[in-house]
PDB file of C-alpha atoms in Angstrom:
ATOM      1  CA  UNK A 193      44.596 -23.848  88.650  1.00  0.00           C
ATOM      2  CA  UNK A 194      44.984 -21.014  90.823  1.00  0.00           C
ATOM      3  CA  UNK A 195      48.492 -21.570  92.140  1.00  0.00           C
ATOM      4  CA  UNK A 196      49.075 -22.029  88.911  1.00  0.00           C
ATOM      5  CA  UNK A 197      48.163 -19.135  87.583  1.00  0.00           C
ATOM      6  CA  UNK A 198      50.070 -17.200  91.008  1.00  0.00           C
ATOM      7  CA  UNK A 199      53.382 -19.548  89.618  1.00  0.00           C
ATOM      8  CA  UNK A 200      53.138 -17.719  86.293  1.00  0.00           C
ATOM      9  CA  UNK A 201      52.840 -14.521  87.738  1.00  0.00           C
ATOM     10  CA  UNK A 202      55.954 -14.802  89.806  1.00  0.00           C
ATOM     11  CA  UNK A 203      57.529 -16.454  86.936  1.00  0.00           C
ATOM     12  CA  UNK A 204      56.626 -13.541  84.608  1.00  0.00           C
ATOM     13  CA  UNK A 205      57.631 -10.682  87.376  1.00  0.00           C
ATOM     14  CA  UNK A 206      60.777 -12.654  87.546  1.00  0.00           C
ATOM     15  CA  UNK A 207      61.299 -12.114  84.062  1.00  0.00           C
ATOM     16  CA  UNK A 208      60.654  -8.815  83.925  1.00  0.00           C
ATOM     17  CA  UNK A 209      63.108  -8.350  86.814  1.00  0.00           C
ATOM     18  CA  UNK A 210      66.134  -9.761  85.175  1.00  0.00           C
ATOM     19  CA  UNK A 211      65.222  -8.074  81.920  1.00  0.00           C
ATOM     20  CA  UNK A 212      65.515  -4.750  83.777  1.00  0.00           C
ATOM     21  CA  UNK A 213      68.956  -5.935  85.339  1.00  0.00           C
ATOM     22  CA  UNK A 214      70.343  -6.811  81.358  1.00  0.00           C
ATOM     23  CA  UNK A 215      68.926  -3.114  80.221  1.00  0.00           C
ATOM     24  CA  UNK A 216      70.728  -1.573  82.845  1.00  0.00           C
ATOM     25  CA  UNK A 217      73.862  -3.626  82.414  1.00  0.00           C
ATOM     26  CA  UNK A 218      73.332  -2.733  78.856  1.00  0.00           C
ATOM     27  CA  UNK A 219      73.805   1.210  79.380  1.00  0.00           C
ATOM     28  CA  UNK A 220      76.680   1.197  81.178  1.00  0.00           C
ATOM     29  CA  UNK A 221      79.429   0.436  78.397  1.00  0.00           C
ATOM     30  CA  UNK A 222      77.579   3.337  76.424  1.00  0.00           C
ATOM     31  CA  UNK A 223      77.340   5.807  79.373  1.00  0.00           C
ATOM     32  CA  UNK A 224      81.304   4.935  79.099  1.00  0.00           C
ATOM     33  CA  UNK A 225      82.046   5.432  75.886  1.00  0.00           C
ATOM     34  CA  UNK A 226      80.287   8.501  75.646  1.00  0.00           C
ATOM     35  CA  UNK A 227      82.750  10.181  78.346  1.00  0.00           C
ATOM     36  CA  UNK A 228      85.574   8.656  76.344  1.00  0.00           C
ATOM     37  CA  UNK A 229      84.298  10.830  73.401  1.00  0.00           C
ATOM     38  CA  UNK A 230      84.131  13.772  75.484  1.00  0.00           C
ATOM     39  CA  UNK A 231      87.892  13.670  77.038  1.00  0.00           C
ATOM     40  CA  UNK A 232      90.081  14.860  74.495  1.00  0.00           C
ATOM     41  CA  UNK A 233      87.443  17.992  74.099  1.00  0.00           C
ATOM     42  CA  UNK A 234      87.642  18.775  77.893  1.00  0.00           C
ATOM     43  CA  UNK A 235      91.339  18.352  77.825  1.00  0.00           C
ATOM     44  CA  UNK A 236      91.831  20.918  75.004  1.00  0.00           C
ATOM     45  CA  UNK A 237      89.642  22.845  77.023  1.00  0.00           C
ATOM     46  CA  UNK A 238      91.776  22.714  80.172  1.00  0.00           C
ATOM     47  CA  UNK A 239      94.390  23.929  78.062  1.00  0.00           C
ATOM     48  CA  UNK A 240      92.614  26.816  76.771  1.00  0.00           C
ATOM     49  CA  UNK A 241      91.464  27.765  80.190  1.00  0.00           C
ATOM     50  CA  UNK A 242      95.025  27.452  81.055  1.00  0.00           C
ATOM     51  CA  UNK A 243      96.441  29.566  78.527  1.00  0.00           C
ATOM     52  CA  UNK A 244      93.952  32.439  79.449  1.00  0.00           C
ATOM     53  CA  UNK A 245      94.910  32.258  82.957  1.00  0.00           C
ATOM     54  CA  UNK A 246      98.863  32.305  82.130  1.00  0.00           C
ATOM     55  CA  UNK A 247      97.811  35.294  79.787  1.00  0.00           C
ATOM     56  CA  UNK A 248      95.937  37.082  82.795  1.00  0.00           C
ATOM     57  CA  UNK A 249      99.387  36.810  84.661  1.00  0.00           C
ATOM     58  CA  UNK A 250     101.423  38.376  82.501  1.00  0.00           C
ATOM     59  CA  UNK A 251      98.958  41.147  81.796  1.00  0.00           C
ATOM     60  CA  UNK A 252      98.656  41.350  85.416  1.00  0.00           C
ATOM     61  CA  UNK A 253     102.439  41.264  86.439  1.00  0.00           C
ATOM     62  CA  UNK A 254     102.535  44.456  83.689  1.00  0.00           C
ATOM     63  CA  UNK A 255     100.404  46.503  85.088  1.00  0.00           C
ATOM     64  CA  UNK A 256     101.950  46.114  88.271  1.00  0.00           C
ATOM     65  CA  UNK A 257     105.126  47.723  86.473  1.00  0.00           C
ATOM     66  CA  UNK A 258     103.558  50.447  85.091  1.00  0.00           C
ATOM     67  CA  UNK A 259     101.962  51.160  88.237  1.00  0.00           C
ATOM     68  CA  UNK A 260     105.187  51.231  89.840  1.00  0.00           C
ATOM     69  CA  UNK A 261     106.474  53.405  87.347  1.00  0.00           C
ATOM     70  CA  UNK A 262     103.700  55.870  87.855  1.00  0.00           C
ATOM     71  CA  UNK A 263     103.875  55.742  91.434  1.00  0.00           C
ATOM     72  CA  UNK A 264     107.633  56.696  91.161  1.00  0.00           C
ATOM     73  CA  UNK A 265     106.908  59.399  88.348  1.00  0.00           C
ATOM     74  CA  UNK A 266     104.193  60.935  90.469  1.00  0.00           C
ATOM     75  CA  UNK A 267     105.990  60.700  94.041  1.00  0.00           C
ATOM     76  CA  UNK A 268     109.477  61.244  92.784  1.00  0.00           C
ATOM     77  CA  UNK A 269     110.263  65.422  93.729  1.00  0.00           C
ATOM     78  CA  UNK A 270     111.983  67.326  91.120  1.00  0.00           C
ATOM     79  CA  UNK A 271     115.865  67.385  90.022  1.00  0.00           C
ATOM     80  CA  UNK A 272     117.298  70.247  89.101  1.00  0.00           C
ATOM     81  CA  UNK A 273     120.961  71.924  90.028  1.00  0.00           C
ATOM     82  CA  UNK A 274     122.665  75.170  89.155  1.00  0.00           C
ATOM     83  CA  UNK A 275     126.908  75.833  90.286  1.00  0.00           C
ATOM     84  CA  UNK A 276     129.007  78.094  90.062  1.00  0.00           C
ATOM     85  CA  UNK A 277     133.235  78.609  89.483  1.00  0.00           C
ATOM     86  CA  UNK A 278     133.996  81.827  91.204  1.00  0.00           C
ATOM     87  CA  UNK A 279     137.832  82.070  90.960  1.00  0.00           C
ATOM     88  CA  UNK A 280     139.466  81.882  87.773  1.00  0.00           C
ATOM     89  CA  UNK A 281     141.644  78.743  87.143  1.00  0.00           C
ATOM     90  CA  UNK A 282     144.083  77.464  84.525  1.00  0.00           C
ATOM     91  CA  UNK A 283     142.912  74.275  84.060  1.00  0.00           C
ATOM     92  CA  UNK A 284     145.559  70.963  83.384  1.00  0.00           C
ATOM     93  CA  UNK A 285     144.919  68.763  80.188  1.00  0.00           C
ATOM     94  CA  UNK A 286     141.448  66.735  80.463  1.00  0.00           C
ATOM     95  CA  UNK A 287     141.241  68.269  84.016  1.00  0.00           C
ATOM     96  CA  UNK A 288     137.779  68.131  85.392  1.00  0.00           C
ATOM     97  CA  UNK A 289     135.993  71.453  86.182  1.00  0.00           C
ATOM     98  CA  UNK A 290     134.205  71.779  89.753  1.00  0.00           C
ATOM     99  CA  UNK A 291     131.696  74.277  90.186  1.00  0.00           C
ATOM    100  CA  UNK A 292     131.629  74.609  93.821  1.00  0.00           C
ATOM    101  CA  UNK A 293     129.163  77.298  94.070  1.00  0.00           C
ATOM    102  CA  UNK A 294     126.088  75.552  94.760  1.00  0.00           C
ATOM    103  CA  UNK A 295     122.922  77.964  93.830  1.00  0.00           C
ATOM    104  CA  UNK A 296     120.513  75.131  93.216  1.00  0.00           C
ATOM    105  CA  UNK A 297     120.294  71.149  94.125  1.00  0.00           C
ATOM    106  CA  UNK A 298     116.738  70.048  94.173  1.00  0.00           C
ATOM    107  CA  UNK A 299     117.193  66.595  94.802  1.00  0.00           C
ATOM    108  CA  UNK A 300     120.943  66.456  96.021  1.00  0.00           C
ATOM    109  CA  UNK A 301     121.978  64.724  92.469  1.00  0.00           C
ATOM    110  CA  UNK A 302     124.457  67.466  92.148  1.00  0.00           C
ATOM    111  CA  UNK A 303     127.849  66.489  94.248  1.00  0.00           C
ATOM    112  CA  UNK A 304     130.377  69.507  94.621  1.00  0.00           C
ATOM    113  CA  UNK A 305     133.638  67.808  95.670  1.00  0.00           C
ATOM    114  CA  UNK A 306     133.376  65.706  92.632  1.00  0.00           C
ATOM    115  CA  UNK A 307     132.265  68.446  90.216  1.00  0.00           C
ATOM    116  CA  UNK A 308     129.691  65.952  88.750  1.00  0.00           C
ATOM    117  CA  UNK A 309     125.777  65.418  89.098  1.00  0.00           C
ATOM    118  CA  UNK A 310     124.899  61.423  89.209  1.00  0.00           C
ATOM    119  CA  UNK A 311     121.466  60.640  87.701  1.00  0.00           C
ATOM    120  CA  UNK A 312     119.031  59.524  90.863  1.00  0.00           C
ATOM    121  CA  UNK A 313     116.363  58.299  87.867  1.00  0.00           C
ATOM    122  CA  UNK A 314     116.430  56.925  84.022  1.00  0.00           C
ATOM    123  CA  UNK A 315     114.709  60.169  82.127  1.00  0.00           C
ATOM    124  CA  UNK A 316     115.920  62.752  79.524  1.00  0.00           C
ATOM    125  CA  UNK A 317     118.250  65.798  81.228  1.00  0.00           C
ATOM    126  CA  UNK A 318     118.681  69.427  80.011  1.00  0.00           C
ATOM    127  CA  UNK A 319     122.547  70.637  80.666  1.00  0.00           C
ATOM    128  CA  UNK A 320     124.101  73.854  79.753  1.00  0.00           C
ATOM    129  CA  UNK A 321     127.726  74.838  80.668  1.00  0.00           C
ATOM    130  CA  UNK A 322     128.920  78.812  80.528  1.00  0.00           C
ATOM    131  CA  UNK A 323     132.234  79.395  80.562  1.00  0.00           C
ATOM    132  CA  UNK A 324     134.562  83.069  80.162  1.00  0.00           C
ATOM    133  CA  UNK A 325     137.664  83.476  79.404  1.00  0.00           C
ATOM    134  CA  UNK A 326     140.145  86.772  79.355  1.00  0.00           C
ATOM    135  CA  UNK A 327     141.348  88.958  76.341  1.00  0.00           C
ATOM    136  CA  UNK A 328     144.137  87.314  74.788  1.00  0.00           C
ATOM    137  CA  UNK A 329     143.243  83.493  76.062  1.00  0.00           C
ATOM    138  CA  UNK A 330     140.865  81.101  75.295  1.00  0.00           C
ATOM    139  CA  UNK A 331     139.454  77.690  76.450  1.00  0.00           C
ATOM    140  CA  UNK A 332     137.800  74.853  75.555  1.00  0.00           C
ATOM    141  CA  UNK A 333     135.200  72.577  77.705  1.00  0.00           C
ATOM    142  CA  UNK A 334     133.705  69.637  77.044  1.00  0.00           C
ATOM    143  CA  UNK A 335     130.624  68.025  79.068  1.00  0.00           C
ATOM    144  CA  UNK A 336     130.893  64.313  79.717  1.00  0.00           C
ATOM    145  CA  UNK A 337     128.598  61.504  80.330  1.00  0.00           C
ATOM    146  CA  UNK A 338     130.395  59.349  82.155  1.00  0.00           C
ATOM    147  CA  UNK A 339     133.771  58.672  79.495  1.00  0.00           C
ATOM    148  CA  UNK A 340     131.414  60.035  76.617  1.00  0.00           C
ATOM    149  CA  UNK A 341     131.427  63.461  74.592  1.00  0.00           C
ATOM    150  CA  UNK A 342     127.822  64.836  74.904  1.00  0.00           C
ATOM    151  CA  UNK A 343     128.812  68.937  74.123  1.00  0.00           C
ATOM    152  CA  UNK A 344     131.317  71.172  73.952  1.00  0.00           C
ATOM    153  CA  UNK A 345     131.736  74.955  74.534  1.00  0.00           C
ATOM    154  CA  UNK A 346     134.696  77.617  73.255  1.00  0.00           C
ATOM    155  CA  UNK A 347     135.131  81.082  74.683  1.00  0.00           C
ATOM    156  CA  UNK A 348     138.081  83.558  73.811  1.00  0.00           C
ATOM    157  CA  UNK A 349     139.270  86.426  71.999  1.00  0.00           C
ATOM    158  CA  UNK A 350     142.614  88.035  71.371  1.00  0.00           C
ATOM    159  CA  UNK A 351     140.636  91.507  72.172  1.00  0.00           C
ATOM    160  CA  UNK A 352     138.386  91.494  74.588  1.00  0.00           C
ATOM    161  CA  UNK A 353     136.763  89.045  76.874  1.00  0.00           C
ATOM    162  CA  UNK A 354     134.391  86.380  75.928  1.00  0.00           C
ATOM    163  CA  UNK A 355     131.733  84.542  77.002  1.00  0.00           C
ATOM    164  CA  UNK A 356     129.903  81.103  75.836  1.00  0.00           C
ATOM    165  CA  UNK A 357     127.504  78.709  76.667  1.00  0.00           C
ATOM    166  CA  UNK A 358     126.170  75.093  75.169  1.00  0.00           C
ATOM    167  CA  UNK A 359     123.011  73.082  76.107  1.00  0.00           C
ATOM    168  CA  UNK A 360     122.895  69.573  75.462  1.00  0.00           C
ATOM    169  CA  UNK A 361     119.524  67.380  76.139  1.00  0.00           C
ATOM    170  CA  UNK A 362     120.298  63.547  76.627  1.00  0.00           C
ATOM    171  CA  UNK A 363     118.640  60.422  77.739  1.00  0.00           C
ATOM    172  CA  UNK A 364     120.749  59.133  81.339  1.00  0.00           C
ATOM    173  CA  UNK A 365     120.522  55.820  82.967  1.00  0.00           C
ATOM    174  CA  UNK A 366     120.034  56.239  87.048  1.00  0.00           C
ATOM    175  CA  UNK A 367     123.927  56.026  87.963  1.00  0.00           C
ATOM    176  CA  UNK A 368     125.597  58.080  84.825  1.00  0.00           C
ATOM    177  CA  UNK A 369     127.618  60.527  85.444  1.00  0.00           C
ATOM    178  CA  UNK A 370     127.709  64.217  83.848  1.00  0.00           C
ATOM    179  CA  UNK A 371     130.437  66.581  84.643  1.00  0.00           C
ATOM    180  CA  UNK A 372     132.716  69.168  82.921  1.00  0.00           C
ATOM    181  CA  UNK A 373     136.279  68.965  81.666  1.00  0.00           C
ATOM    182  CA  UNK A 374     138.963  70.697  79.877  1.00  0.00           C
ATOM    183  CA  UNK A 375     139.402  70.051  76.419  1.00  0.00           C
ATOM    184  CA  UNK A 376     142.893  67.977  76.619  1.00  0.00           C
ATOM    185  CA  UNK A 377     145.188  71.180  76.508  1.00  0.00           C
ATOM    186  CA  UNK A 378     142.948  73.299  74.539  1.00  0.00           C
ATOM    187  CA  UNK A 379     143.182  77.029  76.155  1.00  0.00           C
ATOM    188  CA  UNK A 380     144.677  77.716  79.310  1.00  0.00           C
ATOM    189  CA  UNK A 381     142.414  79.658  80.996  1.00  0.00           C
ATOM    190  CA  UNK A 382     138.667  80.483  82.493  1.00  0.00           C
ATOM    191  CA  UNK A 383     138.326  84.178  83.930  1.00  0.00           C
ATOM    192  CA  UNK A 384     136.013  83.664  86.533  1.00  0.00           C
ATOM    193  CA  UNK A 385     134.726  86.506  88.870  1.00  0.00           C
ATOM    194  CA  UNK A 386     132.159  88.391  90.790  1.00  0.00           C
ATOM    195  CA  UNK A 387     130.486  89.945  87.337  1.00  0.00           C
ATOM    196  CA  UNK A 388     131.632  86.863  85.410  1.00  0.00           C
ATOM    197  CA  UNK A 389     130.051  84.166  86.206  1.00  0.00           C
ATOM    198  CA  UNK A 390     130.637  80.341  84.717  1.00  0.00           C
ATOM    199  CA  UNK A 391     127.772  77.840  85.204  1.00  0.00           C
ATOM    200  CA  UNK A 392     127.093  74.440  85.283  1.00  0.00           C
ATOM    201  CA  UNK A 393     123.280  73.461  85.178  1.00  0.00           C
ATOM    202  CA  UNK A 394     121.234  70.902  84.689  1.00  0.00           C
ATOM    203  CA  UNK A 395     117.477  69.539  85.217  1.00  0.00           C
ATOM    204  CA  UNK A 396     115.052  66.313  84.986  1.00  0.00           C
ATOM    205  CA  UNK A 397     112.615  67.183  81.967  1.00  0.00           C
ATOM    206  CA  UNK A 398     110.948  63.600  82.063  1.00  0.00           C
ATOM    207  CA  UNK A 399     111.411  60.259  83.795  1.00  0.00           C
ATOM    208  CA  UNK A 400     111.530  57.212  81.168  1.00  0.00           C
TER     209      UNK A 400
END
């Protein structure tokens, strides 16, 4: 009877054992399927985390430029230049005017054998061009950006002498190129001496 009773035992732990095994068995498929649900929702979120990141980037990469810019705005010394013709001339048709006094050239953008002053930065310029001419003459002037008409100045009388001046404010590109000229054959001549003086300035009023 005993043994008996011990066979059942082992018989019933048995059992229990292999129950156990099925029930874990059993949880496994589900265990599965509920990461299958879950997938598509972590892949969408992948791809929002992604998104953000590629977002941070270009905020990023942005900020870098406008730190540049700063850094060139703040470091960057001034430009300004101020020549003078001091012999009179009678200019040829469309015949570009050199100042070759040089008074002023903060930041060397002002070149005197060429007459011209090259933009070192993108920004908005101030120019003004004073010109004289004798009694009985007159002449006309006209300040260029690089082919373009950007002002224009007259001076004469059939009396007495005369004096006159134009200031033009305009928006360069680094590399353009401002510089006088004559008028195609308009006038014939710019009196130029040591109590006349003609001018050619210019200045940086704000990098862009």
């Amino acid at each position: 009877m005993l043994r008996y009773a011990n066979l059942q035992i082992i018989m019933l732990n048995v059992a229990v054992y292999f129950l156990l095994v099925l029930a874990s068995e059993c949880t496994v498929p589900s265990k599965r399927f509920v990461a299958e649900v879950d997938l598509p929702e972590l892949l969408q979120r992948l791809d929002g985390l992604t998104s953000t990141v590629n977002d941070l980037k270009l905020q990023n990469a942005d900020l870098l430029r406008k730190y540049d810019y700063l850094q060139v705005k703040c470091n960057h010394p001034p430009v300004a230049f101020k020549a003078h013709l001091t012999s009179p001339i009678s200019p040829g048709a469309n015949q570009r005017i050199i100042f070759y006094d040089v008074q002023l050239n903060t930041g060397n953008a002002y070149h005197r054998h060429l007459g011209g002053f090259l933009a070192p930065l993108n920004g908005t310029y101030l120019f003004s061009v004073s010109v004289c001419s004798d009694n009985g003459h007159y002449i006309v002037l006209d300040l260029m950006k690089n082919a373009g008409l950007i002002g224009r100045v007259l001076a004469g009388d059939s009396v007495y002498n005369d004096c006159s001046s134009d200031t033009s404010i305009v928006e360069l590109n680094a590399g353009d190129e401002v510089y006088v000229q004559h008028h195609a054959s308009s006038g014939d001549y710019v009196n130029a001496h040591q109590n006349i003086l003609n001018s050619f300035t210019g200045v940086l009023l704000q990098i862009l």
